[in-house]
Coordinates of C-alpha atoms (C1' of nucleotides) in Angstrom, one line a residue:
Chain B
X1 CA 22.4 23.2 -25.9
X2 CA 24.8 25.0 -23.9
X3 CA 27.7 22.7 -21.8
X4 CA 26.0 23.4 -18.4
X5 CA 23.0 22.4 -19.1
X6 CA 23.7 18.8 -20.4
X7 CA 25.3 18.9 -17.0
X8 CA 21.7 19.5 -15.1
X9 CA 20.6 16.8 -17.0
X10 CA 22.8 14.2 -16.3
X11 CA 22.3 15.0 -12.6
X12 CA 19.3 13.0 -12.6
X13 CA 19.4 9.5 -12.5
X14 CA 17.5 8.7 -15.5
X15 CA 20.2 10.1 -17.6
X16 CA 23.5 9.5 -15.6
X17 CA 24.9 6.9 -17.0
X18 CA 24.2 7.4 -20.6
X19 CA 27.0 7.8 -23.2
X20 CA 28.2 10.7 -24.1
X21 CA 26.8 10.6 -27.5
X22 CA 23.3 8.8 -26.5
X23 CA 23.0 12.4 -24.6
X24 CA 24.3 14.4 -27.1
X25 CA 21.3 12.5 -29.3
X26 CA 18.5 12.9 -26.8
X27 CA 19.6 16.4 -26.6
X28 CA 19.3 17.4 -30.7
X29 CA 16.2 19.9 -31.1
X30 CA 15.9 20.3 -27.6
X31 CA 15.3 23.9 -26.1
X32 CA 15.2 25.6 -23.0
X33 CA 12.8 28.0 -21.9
X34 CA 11.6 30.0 -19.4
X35 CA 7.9 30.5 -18.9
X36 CA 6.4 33.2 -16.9
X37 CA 4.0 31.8 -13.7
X38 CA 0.6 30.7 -14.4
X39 CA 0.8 29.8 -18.2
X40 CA -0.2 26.6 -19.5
X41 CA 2.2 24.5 -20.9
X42 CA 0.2 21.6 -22.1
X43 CA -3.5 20.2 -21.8
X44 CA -4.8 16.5 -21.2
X45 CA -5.1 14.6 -24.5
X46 CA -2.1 16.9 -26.2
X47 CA -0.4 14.8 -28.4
X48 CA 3.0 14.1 -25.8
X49 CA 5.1 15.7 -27.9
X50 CA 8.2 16.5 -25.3
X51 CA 9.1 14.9 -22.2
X52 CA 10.0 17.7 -19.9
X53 CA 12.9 19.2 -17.0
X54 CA 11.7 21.7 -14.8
X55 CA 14.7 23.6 -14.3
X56 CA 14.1 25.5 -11.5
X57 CA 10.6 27.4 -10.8
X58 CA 7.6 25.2 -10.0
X59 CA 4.6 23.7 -12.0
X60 CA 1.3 21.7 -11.1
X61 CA 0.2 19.0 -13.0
X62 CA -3.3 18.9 -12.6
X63 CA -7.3 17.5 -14.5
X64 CA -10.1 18.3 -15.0
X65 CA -13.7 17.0 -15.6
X66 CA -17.3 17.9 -15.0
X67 CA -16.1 21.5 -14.4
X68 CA -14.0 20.4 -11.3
X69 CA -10.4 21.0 -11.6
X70 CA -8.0 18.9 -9.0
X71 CA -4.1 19.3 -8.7
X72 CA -2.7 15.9 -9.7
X73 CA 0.4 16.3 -8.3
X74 CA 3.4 19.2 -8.0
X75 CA 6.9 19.0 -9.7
X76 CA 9.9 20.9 -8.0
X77 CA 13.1 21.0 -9.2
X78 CA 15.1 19.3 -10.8
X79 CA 12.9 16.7 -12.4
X80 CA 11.5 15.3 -15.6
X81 CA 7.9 15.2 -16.0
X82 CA 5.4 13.3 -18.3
X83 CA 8.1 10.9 -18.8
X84 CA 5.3 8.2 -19.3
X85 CA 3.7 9.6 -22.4
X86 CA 6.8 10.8 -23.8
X87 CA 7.9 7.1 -23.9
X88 CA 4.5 5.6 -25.2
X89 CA 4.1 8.4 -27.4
X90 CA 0.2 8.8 -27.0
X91 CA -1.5 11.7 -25.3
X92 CA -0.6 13.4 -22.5
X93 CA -2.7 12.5 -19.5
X94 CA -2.6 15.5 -17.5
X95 CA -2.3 19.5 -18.1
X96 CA 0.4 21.5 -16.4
X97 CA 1.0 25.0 -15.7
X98 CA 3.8 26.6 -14.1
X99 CA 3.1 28.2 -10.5
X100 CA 5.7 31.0 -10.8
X101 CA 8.5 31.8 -13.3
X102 CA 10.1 28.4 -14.3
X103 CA 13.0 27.4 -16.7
X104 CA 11.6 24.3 -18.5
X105 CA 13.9 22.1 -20.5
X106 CA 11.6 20.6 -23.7
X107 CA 13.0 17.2 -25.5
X108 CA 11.5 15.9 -28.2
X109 CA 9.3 12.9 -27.5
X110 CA 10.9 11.3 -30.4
X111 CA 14.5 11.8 -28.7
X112 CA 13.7 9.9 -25.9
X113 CA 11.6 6.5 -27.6
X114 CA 14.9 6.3 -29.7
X115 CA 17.2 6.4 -27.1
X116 CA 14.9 3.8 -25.2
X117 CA 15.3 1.7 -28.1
X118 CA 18.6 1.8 -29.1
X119 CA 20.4 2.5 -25.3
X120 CA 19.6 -0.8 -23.7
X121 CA 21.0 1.2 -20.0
X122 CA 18.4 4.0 -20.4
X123 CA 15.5 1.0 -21.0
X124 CA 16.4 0.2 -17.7
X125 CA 16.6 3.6 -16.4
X126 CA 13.2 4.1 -17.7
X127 CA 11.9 1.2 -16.3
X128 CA 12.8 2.5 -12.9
X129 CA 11.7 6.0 -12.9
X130 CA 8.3 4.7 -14.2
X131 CA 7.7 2.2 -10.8
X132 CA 8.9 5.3 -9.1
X133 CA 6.5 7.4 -11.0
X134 CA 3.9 4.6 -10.4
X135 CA 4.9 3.9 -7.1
X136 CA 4.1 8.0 -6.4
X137 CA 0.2 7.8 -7.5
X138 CA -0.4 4.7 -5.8
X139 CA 0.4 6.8 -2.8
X140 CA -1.4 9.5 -3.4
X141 CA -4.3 7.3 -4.8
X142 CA -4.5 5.4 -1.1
X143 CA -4.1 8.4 0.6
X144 CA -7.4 9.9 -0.7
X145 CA -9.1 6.6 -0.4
X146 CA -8.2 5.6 3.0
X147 CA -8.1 9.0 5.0
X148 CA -9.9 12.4 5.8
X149 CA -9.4 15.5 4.9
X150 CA -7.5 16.4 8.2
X151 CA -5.3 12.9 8.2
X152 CA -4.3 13.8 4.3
X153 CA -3.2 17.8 6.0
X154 CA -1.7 16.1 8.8
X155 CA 0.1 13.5 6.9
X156 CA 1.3 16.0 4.7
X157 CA 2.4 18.7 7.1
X158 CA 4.7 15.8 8.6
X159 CA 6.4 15.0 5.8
X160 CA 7.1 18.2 4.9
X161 CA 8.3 18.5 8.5
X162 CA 10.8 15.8 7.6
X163 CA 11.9 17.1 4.1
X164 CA 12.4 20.3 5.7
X165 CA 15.1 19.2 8.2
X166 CA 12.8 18.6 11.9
X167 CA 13.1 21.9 12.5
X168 CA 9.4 22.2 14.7
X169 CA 8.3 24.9 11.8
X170 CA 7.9 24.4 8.2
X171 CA 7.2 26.6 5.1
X172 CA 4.4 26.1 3.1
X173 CA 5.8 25.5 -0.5
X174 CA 2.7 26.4 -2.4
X175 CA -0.1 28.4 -1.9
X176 CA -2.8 27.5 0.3
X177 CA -5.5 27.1 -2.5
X178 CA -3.0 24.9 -4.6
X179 CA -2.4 22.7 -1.2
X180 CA -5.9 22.4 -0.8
X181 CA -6.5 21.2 -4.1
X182 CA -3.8 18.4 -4.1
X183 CA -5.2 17.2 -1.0
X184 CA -8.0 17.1 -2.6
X185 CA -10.5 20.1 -0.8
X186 CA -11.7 23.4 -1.0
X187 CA -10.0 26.2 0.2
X188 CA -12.2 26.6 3.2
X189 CA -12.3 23.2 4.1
X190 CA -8.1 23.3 4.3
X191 CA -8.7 26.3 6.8
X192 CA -11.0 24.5 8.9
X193 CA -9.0 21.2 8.9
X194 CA -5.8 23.6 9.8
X195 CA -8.4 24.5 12.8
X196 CA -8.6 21.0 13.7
X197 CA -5.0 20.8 14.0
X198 CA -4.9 23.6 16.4
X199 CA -5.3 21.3 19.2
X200 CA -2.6 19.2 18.1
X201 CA 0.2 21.5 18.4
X202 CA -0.1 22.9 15.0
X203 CA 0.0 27.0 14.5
X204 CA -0.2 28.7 11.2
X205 CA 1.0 31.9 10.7
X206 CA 0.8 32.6 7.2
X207 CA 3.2 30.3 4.8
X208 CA 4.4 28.8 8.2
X209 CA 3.7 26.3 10.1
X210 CA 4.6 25.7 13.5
X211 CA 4.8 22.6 15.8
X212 CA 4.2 22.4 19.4
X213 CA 3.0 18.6 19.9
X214 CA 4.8 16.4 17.2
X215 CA 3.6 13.4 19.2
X216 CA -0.1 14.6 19.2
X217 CA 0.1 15.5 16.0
X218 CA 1.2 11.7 14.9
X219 CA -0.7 10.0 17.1
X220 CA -3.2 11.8 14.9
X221 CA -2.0 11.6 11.5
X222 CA -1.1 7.4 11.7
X223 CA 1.7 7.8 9.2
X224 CA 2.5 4.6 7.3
X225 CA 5.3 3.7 5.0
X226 CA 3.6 2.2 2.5
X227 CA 2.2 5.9 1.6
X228 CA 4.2 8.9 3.1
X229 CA 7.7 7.2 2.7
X230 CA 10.1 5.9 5.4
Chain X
X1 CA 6.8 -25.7 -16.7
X2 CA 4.1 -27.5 -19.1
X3 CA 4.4 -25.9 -22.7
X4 CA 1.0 -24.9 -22.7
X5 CA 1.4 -22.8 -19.8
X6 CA 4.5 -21.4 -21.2
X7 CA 1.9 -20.2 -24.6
X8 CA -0.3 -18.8 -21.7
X9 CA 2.1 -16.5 -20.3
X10 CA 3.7 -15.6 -24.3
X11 CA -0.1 -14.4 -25.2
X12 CA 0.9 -11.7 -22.7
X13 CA 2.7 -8.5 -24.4
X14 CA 5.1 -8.2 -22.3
X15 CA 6.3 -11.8 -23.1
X16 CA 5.2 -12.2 -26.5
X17 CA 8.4 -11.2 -28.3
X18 CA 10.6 -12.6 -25.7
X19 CA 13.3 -14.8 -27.4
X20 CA 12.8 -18.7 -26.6
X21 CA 15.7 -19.5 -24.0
X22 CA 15.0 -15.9 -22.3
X23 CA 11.4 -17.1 -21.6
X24 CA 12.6 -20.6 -20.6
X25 CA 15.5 -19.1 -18.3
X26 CA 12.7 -16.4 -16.5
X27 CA 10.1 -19.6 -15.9
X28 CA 12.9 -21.7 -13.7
X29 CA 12.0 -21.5 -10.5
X30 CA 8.3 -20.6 -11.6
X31 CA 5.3 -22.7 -10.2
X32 CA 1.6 -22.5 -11.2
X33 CA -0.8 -22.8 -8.3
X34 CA -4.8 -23.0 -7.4
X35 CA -5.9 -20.8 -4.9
X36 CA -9.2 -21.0 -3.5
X37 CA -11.7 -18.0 -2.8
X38 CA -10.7 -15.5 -0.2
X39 CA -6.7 -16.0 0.0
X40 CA -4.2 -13.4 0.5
X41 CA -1.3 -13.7 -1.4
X42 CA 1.2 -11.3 -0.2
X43 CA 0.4 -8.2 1.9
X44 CA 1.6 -4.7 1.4
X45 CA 5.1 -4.2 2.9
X46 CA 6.3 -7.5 1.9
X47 CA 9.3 -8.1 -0.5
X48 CA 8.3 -8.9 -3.3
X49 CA 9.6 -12.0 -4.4
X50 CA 7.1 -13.1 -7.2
X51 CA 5.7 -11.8 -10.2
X52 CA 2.4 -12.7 -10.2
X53 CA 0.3 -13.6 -13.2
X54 CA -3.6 -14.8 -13.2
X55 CA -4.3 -17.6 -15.7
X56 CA -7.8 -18.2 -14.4
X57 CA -10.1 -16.7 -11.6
X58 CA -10.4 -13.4 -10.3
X59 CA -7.9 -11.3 -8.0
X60 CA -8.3 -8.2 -5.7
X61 CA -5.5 -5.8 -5.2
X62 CA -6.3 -3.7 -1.6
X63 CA -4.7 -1.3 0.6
X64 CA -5.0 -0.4 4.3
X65 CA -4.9 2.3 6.6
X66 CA -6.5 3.9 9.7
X67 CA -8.4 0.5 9.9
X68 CA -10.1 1.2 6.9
X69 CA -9.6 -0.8 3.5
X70 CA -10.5 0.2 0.4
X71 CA -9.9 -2.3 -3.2
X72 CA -7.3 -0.2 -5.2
X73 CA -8.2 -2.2 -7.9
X74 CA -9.2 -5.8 -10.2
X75 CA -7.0 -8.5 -11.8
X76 CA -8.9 -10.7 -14.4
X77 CA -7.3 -13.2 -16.6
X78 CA -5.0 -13.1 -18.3
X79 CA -2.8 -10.2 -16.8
X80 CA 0.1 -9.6 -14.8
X81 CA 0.4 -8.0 -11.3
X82 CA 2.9 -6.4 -9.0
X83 CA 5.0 -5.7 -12.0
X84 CA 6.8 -2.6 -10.6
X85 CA 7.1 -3.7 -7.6
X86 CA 8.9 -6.9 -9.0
X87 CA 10.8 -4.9 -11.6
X88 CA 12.4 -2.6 -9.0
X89 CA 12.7 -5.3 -6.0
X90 CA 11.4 -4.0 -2.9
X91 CA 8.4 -4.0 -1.6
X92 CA 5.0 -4.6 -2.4
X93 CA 2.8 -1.4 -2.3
X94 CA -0.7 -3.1 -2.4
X95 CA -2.2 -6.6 -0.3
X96 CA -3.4 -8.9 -2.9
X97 CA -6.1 -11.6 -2.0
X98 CA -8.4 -13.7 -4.3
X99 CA -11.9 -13.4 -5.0
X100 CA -12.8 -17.0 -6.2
X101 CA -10.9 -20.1 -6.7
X102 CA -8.0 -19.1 -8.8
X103 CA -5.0 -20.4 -11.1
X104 CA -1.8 -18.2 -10.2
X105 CA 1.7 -18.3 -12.2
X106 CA 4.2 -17.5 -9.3
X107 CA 7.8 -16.1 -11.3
X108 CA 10.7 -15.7 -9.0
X109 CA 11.3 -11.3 -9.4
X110 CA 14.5 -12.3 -9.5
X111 CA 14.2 -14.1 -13.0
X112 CA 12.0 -10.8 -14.3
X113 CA 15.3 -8.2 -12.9
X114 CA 17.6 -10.6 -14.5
X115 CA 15.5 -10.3 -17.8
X116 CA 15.5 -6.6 -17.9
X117 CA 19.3 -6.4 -17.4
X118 CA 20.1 -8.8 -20.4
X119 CA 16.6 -8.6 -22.6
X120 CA 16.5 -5.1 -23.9
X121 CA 13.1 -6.2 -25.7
X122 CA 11.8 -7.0 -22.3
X123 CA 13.0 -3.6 -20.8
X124 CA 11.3 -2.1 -23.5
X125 CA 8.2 -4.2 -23.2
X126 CA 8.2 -3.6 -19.5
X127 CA 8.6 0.3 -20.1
X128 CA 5.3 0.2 -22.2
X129 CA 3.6 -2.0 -19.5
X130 CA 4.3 -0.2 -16.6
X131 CA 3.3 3.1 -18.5
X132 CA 0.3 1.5 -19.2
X133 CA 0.1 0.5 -15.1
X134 CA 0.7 4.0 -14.3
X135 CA -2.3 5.6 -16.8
X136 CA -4.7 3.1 -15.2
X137 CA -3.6 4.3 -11.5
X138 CA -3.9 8.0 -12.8
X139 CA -7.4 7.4 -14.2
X140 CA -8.6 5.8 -11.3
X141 CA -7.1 9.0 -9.1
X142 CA -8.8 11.4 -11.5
X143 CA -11.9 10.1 -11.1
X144 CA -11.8 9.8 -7.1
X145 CA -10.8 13.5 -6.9
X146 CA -13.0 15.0 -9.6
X147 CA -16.3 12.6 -9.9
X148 CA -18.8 11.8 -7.3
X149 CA -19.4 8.9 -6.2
X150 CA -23.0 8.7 -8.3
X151 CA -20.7 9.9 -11.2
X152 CA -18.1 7.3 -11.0
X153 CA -21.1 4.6 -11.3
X154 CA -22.7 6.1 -13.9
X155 CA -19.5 5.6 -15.8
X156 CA -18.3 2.2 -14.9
X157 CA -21.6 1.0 -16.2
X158 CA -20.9 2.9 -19.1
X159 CA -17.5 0.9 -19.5
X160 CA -19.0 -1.9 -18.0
X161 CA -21.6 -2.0 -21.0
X162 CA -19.2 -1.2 -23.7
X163 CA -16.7 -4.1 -22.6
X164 CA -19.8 -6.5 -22.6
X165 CA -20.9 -5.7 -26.3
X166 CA -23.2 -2.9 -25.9
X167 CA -26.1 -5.0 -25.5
X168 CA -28.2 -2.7 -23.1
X169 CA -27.8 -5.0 -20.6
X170 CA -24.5 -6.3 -18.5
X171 CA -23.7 -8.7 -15.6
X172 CA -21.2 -7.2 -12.4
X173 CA -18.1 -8.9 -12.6
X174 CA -18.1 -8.6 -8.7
X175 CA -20.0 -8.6 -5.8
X176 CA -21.6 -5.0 -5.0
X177 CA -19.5 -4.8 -1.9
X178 CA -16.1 -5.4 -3.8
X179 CA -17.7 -2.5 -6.7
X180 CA -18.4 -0.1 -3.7
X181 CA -15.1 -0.4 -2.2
X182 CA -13.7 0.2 -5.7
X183 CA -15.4 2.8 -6.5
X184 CA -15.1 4.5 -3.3
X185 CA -18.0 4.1 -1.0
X186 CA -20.1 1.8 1.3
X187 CA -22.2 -0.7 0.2
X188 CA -25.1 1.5 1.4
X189 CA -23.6 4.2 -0.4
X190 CA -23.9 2.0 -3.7
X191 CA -27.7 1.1 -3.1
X192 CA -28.4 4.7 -2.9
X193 CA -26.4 5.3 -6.1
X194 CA -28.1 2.6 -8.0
X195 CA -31.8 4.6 -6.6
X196 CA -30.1 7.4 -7.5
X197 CA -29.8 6.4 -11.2
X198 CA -33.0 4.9 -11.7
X199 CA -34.6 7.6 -13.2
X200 CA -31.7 7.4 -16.2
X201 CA -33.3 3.8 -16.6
X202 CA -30.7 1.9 -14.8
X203 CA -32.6 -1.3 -13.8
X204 CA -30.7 -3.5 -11.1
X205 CA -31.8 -7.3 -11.3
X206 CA -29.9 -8.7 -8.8
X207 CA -26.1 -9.1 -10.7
X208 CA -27.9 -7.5 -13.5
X209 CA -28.3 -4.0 -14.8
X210 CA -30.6 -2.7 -17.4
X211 CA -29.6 0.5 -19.5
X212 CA -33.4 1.9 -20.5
X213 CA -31.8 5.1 -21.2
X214 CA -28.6 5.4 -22.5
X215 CA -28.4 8.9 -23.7
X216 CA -29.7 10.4 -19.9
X217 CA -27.1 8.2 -18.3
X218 CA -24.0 9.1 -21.0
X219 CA -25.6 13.1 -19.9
X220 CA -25.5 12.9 -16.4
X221 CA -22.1 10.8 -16.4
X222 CA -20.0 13.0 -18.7
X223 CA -17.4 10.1 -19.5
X224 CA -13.7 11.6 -20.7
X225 CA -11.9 9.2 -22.8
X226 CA -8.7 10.5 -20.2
X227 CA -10.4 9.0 -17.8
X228 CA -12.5 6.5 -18.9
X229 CA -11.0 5.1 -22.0
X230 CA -11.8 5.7 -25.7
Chain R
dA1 C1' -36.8 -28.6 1.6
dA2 C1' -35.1 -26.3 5.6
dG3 C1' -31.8 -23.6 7.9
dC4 C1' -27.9 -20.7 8.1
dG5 C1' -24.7 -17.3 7.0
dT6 C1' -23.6 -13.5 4.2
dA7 C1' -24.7 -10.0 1.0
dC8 C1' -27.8 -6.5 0.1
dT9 C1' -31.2 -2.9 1.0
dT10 C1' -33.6 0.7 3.5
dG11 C1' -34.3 4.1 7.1
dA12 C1' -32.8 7.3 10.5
dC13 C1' -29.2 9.9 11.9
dA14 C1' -24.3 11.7 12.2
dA15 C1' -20.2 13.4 10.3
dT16 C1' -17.8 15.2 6.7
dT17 C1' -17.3 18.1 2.9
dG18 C1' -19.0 21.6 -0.4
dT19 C1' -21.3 26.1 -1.4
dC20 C1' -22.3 30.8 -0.9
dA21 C1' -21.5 35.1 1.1
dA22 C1' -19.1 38.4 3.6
dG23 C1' -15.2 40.2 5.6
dT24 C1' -10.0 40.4 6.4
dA25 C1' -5.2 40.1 5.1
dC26 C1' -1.7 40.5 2.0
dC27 C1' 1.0 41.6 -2.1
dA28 C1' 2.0 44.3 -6.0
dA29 C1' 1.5 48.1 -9.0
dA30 C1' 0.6 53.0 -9.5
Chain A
dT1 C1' 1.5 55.4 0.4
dT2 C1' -2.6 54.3 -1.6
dT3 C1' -5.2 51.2 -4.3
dG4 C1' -6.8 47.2 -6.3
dG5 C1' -6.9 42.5 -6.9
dT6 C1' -6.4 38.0 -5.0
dA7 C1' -5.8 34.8 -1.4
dC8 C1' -7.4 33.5 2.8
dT9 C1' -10.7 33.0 6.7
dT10 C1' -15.2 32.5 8.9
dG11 C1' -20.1 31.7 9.4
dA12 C1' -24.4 29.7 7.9
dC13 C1' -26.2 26.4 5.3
dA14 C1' -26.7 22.5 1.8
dA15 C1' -25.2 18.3 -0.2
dT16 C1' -22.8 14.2 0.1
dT17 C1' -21.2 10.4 2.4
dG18 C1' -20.7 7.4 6.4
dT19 C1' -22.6 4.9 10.5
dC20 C1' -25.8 2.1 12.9
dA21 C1' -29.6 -0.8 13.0
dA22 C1' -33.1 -3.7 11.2
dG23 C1' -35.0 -6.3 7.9
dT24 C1' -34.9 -8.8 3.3
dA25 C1' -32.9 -11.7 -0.2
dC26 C1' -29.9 -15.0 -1.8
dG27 C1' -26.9 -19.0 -2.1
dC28 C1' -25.0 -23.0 0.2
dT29 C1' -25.0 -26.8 3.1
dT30 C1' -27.3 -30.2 5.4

DNA sequence: AAGCGTACTTGACAATTGTCAAGTACCAAA
DNA sequence: TTTGGTACTTGACAATTGTCAAGTACGCTT
């Protein structure tokens, strides 16, 4: 585990504050790698054997069942993922891929259920990454109860609006199919709600989207707190 | 704080191993009360100032937007609720109202943030409780985004009938309107999906339902133990 | 026992979403 | 630059789900 690395880690909150050593320990029989895009890096009921950092790159977590498939949710850098079932130590409850080339960080599951027993601080930590991590799917899991297909787009397309600086244009970070599936429709239905949009201000042109009537375009969407953040 | 309620809430895991004077120093400032049928407790958006935990009764947990409402999900005794939300201190993410006359232990979040700080076993119990929060949110989004709605009644009754002994029969532990919403439809929606399973001998009597044919239902609703449990 | 309110059911219809098929656009490898 | 594969879009249609309206059933109060 090379200097620079345990850096990256420690830049996320989970592990900021740990000792020295308590790091050094998490960090024994861990391995960085880098995967090329589109490979499989675990499937639902795995035994959770790492928790994992994406480094940079991208990957989808994502289920299936009855021969659907559904993106759960996406994981851009620099973040842990799976931290849940690395902690219990029971399956994991999702199956991720990367979506291009990615530099993955694996630490043993093991590593990180003894640290949360012996480092009372990272307990803690833990606790608060899981409400975050909690807090996330509750989101996600009112936003496809409570609203269409176009409010889910149009809710979406504003936040990324706001992540990406107000700027009146956006890029799409994923793919369109990908996007489609983590809002939870078809491919063609995303182009048809993307039509819907139209009269709202809202002009694709390829990965980009542009935006004319911002105001519309809320009026529309109904944003709340409670689900697309403050 | 009567000692038997005190045993109540130590049945719970998360308390169970909790050191005498911690337990006692967490219940100041607690208070048990009787709600009757129909009550909101808190609403989403407010600060969450209690931990909440049933002792008797049944509670609905419920979210809004666009004017629409949808049950996120049930609380039946003995459990805790609003756990993260408590744990991390700001606000609640769902509206919580009850669906009979129930008995509610009110616990100051304060007290539960002051235990996680000073009670590593609690920080560790609450880590394995709010992982076990999270895999129940992520089973219920799987099986919005993946099932139909026919499919995710077929395999609530499934649950439904091995929770109640596997006797080939079982009783709704809610109204069909409060199931709907929870599931994900209308209440006409629901009456259709009963039709619809009628010819996999699914006999509704009322609060009843008959399982004639246990094998064609299991066919048709393909449980997963990811989703639906082992 | 009667009456009332609410839940539930059913039918007809509308809206939304999914499926299939065909064609276009785009990127990457040869 | 050409070529091939994949993503994307569009149209026509099917399936699912939602809405509205009416009627039935059920439980509770009087």
């Amino acid at each position: 585990m090379r200097e620079s690395q345990k850096e990256i880690v420690r830049s996320l909150s989970l592990f900021s504050s740990m000792m020295e050593e308590n790091l050094d320990a998490i960090l024994v029989g861990s391995f960085l790698q880098r995967f090329p895009a589109s490979v499989v890096l675990f499937s639902e009921s795995d035994p959770a054997d790492f928790l994992y950092i994406l480094i940079n790159g991208q990957v989808e977590l994502f289920a299936n069942a009855n021969n659907r498939e559904g993106t759960m949710t996406l994981i851009r850098p620099i973040a842990t993922f799976v931290l849940a079932s690395a902690l219990v130590g029971d399956a994991y409850q999702m199956s991720a891929r990367t979506l291009e080339s990615s530099q993955i960080l694996m630490i043993p599951a093991e590593n990180i259920r003894a640290a949360m027993r012996k480092d009372k601080n990272f307990a803690q930590k833990s606790v608060l990454e899981l409400a975050a991590c909690y807090h996330g799917v509750v989101r996600a899991y009112k936003s496809i109860k409570l609203r269409t297909a176009v409010e889910r787009l149009a809710n979406y397309l504003l936040v990324q609006h706001r992540r990406q600086g107000e700027k009146g244009v956006i890029t799409l970070p994923v793919e369109k199919r990908i996007l489609a599936s983590m809002l939870g429709m078809r491919p063609e239905n995303l182009s048809r709600a993307f039509a819907t949009l139209k009269p709202y201000g809202v002009a694709v042109e390829g990965t980009d989207v542009r935006f004319q009537k911002l105001n519309d375009l809320q009026t529309l969407a109904k944003p709340l707190e409670s689900i697309d953040g403050p």
